[in-house]
Coordinates of C-alpha atoms and ligand atoms in Angstrom, one line a residue:
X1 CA 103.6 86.3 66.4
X2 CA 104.8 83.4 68.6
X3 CA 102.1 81.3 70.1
X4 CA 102.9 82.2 73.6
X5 CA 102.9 86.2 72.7
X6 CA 99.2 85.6 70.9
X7 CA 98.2 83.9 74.1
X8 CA 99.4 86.7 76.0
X9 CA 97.4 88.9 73.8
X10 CA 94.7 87.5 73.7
X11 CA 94.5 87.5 77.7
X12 CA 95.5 91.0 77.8
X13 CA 92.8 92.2 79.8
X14 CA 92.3 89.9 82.3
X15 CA 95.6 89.9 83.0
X16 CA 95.2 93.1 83.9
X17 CA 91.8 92.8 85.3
X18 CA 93.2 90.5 87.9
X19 CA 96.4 92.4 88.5
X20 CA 94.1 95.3 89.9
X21 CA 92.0 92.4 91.7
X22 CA 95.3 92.0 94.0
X23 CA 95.9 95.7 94.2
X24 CA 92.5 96.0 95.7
X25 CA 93.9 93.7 98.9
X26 CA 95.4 96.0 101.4
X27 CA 98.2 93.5 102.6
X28 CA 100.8 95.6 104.9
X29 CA 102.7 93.5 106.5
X30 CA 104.2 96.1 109.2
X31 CA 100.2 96.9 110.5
X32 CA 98.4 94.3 112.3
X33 CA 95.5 96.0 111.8
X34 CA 95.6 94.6 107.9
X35 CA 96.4 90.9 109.4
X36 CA 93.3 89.6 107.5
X37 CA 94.1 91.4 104.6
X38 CA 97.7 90.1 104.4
X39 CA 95.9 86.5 104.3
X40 CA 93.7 87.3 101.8
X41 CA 96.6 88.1 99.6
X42 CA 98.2 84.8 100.4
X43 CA 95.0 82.8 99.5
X44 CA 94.6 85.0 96.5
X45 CA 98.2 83.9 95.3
X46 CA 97.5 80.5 96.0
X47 CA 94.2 80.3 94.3
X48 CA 95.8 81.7 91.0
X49 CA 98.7 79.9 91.1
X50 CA 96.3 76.8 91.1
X51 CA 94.2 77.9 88.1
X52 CA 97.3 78.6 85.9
X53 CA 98.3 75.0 86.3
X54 CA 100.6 74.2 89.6
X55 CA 100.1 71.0 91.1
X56 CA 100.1 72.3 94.2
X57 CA 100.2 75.5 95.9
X58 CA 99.7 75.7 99.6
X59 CA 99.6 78.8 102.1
X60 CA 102.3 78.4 105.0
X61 CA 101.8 79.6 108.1
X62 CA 104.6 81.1 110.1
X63 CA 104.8 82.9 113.1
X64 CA 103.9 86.1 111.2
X65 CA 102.5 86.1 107.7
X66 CA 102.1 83.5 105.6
X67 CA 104.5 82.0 102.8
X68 CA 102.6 80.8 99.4
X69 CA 104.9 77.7 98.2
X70 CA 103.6 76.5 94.5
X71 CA 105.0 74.3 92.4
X72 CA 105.0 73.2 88.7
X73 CA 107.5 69.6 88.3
X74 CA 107.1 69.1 84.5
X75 CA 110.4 66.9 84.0
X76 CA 113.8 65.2 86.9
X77 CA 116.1 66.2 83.5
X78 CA 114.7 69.8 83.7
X79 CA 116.2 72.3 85.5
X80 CA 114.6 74.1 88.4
X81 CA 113.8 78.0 88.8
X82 CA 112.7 79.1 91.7
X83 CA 110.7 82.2 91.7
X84 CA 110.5 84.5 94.8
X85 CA 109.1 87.7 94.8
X86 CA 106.9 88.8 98.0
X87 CA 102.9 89.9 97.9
X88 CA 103.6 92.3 101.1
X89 CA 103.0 96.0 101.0
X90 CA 104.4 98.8 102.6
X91 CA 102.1 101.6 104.6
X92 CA 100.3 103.6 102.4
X93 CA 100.8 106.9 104.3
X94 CA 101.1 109.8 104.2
X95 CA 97.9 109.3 102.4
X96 CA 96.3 112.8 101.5
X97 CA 99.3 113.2 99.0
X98 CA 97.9 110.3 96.9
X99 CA 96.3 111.2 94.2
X100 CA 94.1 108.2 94.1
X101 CA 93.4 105.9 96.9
X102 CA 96.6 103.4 97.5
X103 CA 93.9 100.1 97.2
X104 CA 91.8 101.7 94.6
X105 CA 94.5 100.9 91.6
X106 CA 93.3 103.6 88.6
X107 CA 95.4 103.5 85.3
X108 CA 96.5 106.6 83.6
X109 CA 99.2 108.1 80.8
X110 CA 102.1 110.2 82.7
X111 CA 105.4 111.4 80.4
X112 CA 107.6 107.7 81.5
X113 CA 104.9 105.6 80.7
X114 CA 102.7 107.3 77.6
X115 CA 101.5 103.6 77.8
X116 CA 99.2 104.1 80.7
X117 CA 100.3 102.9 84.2
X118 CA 98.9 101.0 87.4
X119 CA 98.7 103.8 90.4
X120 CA 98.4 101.5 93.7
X121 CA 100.2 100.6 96.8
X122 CA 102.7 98.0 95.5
X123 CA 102.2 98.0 91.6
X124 CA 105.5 97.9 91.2
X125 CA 106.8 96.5 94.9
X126 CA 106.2 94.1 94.3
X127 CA 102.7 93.0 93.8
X128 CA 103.0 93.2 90.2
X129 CA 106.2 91.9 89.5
X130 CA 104.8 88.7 91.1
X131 CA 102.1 88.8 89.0
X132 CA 104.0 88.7 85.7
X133 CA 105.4 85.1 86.5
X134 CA 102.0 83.8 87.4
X135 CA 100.9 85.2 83.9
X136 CA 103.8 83.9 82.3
X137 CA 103.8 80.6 84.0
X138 CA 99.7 80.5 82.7
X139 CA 100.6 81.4 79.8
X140 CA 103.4 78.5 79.1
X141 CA 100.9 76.2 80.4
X142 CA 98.2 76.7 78.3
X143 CA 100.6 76.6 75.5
X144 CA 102.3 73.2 76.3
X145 CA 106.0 75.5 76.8
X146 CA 107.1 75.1 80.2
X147 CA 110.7 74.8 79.4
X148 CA 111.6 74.2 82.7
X149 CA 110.2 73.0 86.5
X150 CA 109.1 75.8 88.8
X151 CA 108.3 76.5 92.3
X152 CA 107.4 79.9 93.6
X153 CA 108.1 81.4 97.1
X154 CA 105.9 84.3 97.5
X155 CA 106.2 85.7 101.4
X156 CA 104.4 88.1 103.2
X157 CA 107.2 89.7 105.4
X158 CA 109.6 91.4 102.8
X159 CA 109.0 94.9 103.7
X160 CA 109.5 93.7 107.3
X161 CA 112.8 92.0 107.3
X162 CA 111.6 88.5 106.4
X163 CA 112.1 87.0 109.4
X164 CA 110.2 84.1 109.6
X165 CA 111.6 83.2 106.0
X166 CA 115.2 82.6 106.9
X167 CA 113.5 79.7 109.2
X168 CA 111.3 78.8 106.4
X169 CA 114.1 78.1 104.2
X170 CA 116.1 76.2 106.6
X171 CA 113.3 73.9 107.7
X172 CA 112.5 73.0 103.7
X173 CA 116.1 72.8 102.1
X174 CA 115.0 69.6 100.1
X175 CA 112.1 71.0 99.2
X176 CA 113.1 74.2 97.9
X177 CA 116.2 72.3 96.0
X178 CA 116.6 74.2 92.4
X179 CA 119.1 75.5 89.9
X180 CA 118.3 79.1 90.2
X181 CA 116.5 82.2 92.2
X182 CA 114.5 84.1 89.9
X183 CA 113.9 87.2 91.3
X184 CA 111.8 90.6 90.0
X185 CA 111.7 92.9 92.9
X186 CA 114.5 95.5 91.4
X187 CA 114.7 97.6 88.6
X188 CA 116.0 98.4 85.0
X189 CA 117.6 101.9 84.1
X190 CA 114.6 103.0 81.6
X191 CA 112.4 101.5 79.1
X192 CA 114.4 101.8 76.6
X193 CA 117.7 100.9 78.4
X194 CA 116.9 97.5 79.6
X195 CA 119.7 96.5 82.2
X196 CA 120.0 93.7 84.8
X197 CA 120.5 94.3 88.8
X198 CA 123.9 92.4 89.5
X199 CA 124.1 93.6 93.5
X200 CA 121.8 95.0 96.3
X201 CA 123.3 96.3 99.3
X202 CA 122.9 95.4 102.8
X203 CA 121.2 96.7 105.9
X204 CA 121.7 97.8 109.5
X205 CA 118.7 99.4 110.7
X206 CA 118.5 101.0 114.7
X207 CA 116.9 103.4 116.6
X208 CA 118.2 105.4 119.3
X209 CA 117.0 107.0 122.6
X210 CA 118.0 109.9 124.3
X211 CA 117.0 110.8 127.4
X212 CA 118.0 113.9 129.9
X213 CA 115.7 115.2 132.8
X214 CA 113.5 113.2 134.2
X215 CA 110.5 115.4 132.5
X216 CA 109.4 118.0 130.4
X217 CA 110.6 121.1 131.7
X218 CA 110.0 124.6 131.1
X219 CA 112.7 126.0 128.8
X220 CA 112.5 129.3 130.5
X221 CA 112.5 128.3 134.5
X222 CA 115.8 125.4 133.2
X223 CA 116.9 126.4 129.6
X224 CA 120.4 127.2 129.8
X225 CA 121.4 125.2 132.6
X226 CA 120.2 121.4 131.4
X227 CA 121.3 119.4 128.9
X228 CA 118.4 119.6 125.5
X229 CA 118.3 116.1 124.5
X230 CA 116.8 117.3 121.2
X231 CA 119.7 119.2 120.8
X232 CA 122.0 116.7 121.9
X233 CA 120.6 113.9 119.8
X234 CA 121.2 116.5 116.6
X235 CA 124.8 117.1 117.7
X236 CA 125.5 113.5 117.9
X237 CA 123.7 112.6 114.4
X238 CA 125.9 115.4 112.6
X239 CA 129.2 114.0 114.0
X240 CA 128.5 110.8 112.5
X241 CA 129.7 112.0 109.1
X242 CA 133.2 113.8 108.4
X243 CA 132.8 117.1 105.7
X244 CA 133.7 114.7 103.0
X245 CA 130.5 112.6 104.0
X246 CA 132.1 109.3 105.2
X247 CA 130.4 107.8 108.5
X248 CA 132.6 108.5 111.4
X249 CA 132.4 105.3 113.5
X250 CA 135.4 103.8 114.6
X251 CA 135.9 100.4 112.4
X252 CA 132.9 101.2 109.8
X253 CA 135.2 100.7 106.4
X254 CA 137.3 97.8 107.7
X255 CA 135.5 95.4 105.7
X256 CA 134.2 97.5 102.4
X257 CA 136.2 95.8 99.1
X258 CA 137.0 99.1 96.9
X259 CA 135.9 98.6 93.5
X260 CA 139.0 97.9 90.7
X261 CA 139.5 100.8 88.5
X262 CA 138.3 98.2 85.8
X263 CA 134.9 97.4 87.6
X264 CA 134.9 101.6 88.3
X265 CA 135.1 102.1 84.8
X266 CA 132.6 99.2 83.8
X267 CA 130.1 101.1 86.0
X268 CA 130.5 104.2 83.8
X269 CA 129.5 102.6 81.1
X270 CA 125.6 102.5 82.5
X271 CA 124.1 105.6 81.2
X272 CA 123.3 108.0 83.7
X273 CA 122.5 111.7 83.5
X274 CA 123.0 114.2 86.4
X275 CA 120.7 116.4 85.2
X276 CA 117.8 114.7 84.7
X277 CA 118.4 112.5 87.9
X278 CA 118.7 116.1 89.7
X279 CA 115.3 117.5 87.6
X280 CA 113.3 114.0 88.4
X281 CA 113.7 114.7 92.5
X282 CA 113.3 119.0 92.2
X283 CA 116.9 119.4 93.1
X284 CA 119.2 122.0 92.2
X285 CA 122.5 120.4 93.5
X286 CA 123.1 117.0 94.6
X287 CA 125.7 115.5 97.2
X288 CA 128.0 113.0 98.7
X289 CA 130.6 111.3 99.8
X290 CA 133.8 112.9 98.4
X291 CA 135.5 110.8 95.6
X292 CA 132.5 109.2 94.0
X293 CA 129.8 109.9 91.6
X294 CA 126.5 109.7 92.1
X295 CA 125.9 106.2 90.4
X296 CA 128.2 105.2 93.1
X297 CA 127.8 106.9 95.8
X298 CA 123.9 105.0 95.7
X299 CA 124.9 101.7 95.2
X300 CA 128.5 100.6 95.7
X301 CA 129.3 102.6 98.7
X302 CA 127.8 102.5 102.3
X303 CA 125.7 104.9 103.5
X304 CA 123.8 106.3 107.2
X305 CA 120.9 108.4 106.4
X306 CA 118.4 109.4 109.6
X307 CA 114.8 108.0 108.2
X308 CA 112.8 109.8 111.1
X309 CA 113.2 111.9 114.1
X310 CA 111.1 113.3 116.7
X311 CA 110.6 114.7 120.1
X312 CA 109.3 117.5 122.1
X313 CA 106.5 119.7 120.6
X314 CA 105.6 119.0 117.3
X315 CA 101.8 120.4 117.2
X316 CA 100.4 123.8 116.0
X317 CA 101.9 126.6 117.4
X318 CA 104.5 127.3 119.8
X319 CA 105.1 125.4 123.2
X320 CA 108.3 126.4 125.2
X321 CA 109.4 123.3 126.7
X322 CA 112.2 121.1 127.0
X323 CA 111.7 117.1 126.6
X324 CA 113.0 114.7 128.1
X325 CA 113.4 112.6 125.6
X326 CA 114.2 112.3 122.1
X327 CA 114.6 109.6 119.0
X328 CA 115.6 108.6 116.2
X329 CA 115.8 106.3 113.6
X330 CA 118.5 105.4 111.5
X331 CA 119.5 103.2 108.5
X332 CA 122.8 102.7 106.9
X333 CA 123.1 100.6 103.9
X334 CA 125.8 98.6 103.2
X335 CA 128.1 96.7 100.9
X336 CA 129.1 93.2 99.9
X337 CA 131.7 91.7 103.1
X338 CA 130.2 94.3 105.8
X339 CA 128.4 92.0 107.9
X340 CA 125.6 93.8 109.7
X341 CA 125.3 92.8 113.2
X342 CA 129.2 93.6 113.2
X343 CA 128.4 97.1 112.2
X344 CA 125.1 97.5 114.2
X345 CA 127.5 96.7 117.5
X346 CA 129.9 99.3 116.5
X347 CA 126.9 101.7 115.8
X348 CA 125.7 100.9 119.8
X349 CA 129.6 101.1 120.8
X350 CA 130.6 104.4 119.2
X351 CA 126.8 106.1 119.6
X352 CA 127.0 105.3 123.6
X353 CA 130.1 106.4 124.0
X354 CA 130.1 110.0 122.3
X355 CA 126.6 110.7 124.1
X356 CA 128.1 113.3 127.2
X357 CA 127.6 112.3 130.4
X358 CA 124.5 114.4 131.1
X359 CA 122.0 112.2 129.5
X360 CA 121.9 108.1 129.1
X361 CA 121.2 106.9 125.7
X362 CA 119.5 103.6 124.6
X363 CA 119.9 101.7 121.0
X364 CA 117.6 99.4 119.6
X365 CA 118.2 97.5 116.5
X366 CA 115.8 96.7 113.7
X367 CA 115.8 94.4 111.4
X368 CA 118.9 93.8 108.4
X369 CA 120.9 92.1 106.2
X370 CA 123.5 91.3 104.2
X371 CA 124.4 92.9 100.8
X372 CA 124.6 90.8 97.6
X373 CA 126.4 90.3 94.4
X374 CA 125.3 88.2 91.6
X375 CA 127.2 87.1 89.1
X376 CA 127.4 88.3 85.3
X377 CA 128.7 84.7 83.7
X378 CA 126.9 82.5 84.4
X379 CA 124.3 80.5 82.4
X380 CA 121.3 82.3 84.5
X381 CA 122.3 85.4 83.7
X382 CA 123.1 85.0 80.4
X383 CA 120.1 83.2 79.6
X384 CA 118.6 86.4 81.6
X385 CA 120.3 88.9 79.4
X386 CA 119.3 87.1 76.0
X387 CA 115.7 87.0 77.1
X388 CA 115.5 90.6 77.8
X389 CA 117.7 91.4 74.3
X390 CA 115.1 89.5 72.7
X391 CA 111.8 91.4 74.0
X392 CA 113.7 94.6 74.6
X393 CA 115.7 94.5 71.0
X394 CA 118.9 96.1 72.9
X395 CA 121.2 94.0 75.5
X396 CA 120.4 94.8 79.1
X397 CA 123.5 96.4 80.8
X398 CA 124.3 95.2 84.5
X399 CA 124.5 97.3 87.4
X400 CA 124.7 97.5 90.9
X401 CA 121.4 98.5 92.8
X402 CA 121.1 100.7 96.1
X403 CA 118.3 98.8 98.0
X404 CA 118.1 95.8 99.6
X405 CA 116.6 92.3 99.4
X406 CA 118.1 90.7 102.1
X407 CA 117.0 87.2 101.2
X408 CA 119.0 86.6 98.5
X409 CA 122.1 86.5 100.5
X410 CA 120.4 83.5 102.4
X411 CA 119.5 82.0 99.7
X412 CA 123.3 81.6 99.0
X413 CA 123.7 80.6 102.1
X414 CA 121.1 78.3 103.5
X415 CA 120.0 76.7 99.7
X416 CA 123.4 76.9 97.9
X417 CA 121.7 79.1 95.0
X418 CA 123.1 82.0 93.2
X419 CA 119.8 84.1 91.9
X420 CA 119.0 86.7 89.6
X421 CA 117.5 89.8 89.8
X422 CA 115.8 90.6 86.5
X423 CA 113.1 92.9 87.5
X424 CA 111.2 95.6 86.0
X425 CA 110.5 98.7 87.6
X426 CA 111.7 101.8 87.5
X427 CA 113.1 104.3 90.3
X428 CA 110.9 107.0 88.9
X429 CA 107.9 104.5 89.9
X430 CA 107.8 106.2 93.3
X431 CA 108.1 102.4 95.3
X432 CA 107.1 103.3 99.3
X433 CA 105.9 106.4 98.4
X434 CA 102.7 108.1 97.4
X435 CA 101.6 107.5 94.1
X436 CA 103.4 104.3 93.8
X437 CA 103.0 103.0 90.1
X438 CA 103.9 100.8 87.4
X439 CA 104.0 100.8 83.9
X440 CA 101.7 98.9 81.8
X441 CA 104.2 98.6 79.2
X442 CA 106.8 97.4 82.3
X443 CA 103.9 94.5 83.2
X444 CA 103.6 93.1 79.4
X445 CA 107.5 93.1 79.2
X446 CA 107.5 91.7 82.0
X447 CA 105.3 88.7 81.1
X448 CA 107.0 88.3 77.7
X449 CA 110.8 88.3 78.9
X450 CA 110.0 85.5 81.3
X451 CA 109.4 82.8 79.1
X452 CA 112.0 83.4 77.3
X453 CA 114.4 83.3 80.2
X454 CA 112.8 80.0 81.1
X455 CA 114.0 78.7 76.9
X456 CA 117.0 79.6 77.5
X457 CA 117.7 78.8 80.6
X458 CA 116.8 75.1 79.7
X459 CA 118.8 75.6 76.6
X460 CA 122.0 76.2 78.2
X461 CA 121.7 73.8 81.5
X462 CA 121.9 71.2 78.7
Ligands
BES1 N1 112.1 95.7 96.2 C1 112.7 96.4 97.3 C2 114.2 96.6 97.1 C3 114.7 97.1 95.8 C4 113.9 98.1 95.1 C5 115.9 96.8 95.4 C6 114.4 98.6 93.9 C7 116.4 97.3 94.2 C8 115.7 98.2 93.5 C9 112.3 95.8 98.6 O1 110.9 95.5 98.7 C10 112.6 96.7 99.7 O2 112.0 97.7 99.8 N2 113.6 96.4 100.6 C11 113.9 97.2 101.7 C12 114.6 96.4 102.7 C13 113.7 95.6 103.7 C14 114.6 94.8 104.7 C15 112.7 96.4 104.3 C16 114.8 98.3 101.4 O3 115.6 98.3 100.5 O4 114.7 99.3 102.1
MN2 MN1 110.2 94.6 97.0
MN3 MN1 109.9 97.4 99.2

């Protein structure tokens, strides 16, 4: 056994140990009541980035949350990696369908990870795929085999659009200067299909208002003779897809690049298997745009899917009323060249004028951003893919991911670096949802693959 995989073993525990420590800190960016907590989670960061050996490490404050900036400059000749990842959480609820408390992590055997894996609120999003590159940066430390300089840009406001980042990264260009964004926040196919995210896909992200009369009404004394916002709001959500499921505003495709036949057929290659995708959600048939399979339908096409929607009575029982308002909120994901303020302005165009004239409607957008595509040739990601064919003993395939990061679009943009996206996770980890987990077998691989990435990335910037 290598040196660096003995020190890793040794350490086995605590690594763990402290892991869990993290887990414990409820940081949710989107709640202010966990504002303390969030800080908590930054000093944590900072404090453990200082005992594995940065020379400094320094919490930021921002507007919102705070960014942890470390750094580790061993050598000018050396290359650079920067490593983001964010320490942000999202909401724990509904809560009485976790199994165990979300900030109580427990580990236990389930059929994916016979292993044993790490049941907490951001285990796997993506608490502890930052943790892995504080372990492995420790463990090249303390083992004189930092192959390369680092710097680390752990933010608080991922799961909340990562505002105050954009700004952070524009103020600090010179700072931040590097070869490479190393990113684990994504996923690989399975355990034993190692595979390398080589796209994300943008985000547009708004929530409408409906409103008819000017207050509730009784359905019986004016149903029938008043326009049902409710219903209304319904009516206009289902026309904004055709029967072969594409989204029905005026302008929406102008800018999607249709995949090659080649790259089509390159995407095929990834293995995928409708049944078992089918059997791991409890569905018996599946859908989707017309045209495209289900590999692509999720990551290299554009979406709209409604995420919430309410209005009227909701309580126990029945109330007969008519409201006068009702809402919604809606997402659609999209693809590399859709820019998305362009397509959250044809959203508000096309959305106010189908509504009829009986009711006004109001659109509010959220937060976005831009999709990604990273490339498959160059020395990052080939140093990426020999790392992982090294701990994994198979070659990692790429693919295209469904979720976003928006970030890494600006990091393109604002620092002129290209990233990759060699994460661990996988989708049946249940990220932003109850019983949130992640493997133990995931976090060691994790911890082992990024050391080597760091050899040969130094190897081949020669
Ligand atoms: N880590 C996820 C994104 C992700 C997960 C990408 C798995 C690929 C595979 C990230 O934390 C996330 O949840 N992003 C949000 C967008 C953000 C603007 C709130 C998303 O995709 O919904
Ligand atoms: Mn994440
Ligand atoms: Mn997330």
């Amino acid at each position: 056994m290598s040196e660096l995989n003995q020190y890793i073993n040794t350490n086995k525990d605590r690594f763990l140990e402290e892991l869990l420590d993290l887990l414990r800190i409820p940081s949710v960016s989107a709640d202010s009541n966990y504002k303390e907590d969030v800080l908590k989670a930054a000093g944590f960061i900072q404090a453990k980035l200082l005992e594995a050996g940065a020379d400094k490490a320094e919490v930021c404050e921002t507007p919102g949350h705070p960014i942890v900036y470390g750094e580790k400059l061993v050598d000018p000749n050396l290359p650079t990696i920067l490593v983001y990842g964010h320490y942000d959480v999202q909401p724990p609820d509904p809560l009485d369908l976790w199994d165990s408390p979300p900030f109580e992590p427990v580990i236990k055997e389930t059929e994916i990870h016979p292993e044993g894996a790490i049941f907490a609120r951001g285990s796997c999003d993506d608490k502890g795929q930052v943790y892995m590159h504080i372990k492995a940066f420790e463990a090249m430390m303390n083992t004189g085999q930092l192959a390369c300089n680092v710097k680390f840009i752990i933010e608080g406001e991922e799961e909340v659009g990562s505002d105050n980042l954009e700004t952070f990264l524009k103020d600090n260009v010179d700072m931040l200067s590097a070869n490479v964004v190393l990113v684990s926040d994504t996923g690989i196919i399975a355990n034993d299909v190692p595979s390398i995210t080589v796209g994300l896909r943008g985000l547009s992200y708004v929530e409408v208002e409906v409103t008819g009369p000017n207050r509730d009404l009784h359905s019986g004394l004016y149903g029938g003779a008043v326009p049902n916002p409710i219903n209304i709001l319904a009516e206009m959500i289902a026309s904004l897809k055709t029967d072969d499921q594409q989204i029905n505003i005026p302008g929406f495709y102008n800018d999607v690049v249709e995949l090659t036949a080649v790259e089509r057929a390159a995407m095929a290659e990834a293995p995928f298997d409708l049944q078992e995708f089918k059997d791991s959600i409890g569905l018996s048939d599946i859908e989707g745009e017309t045209g495209y399979n289900s590999m692509e339908r999720a990551s290299i096409r554009p979406t709209l899917d409604v995420n919430g929607i309410w209005g009227g009575y909701t309580g126990e029982g029945a109330k007969t009323v008519i409201a006068s308002k009702a809402y919604a909120k809606i997402s659609m994901r999209l693809v590399p060249n859709q820019d998305p303020d362009k397509i959250t302005a044809l959203f508000t165009k096309h959305f106010e004028a189908m509504a009829p004239d009986s009711v006004s409607v109001k659109v509010t957008p959220h937060h976005g951003g831009q999709a990604a595509v990273t490339p498959t040739d160059s020395p990052a990601y080939l140093a990426a893919a020999k790392a992982m064919e090294t701990t994994f003993g198979k070659k990692p395939v790429p693919f295209r991911g469904g979720g976003s990061i928006p970030i890494v679009a600006l990091f393109e943009q604002i620092l002129g670096l290209k990233t990759v996206l060699m994460g661990f996770g996988l989708d049946s980890d249940a990220i932003h949802s109850p019983n949130e987990h992640y493997g133990v077998f995931n976090y060691f691989k994790g911890i082992e693959t990024i050391p080597e990435f760091y050899k040969n990335y130094a190897e081949m910037s020669k």
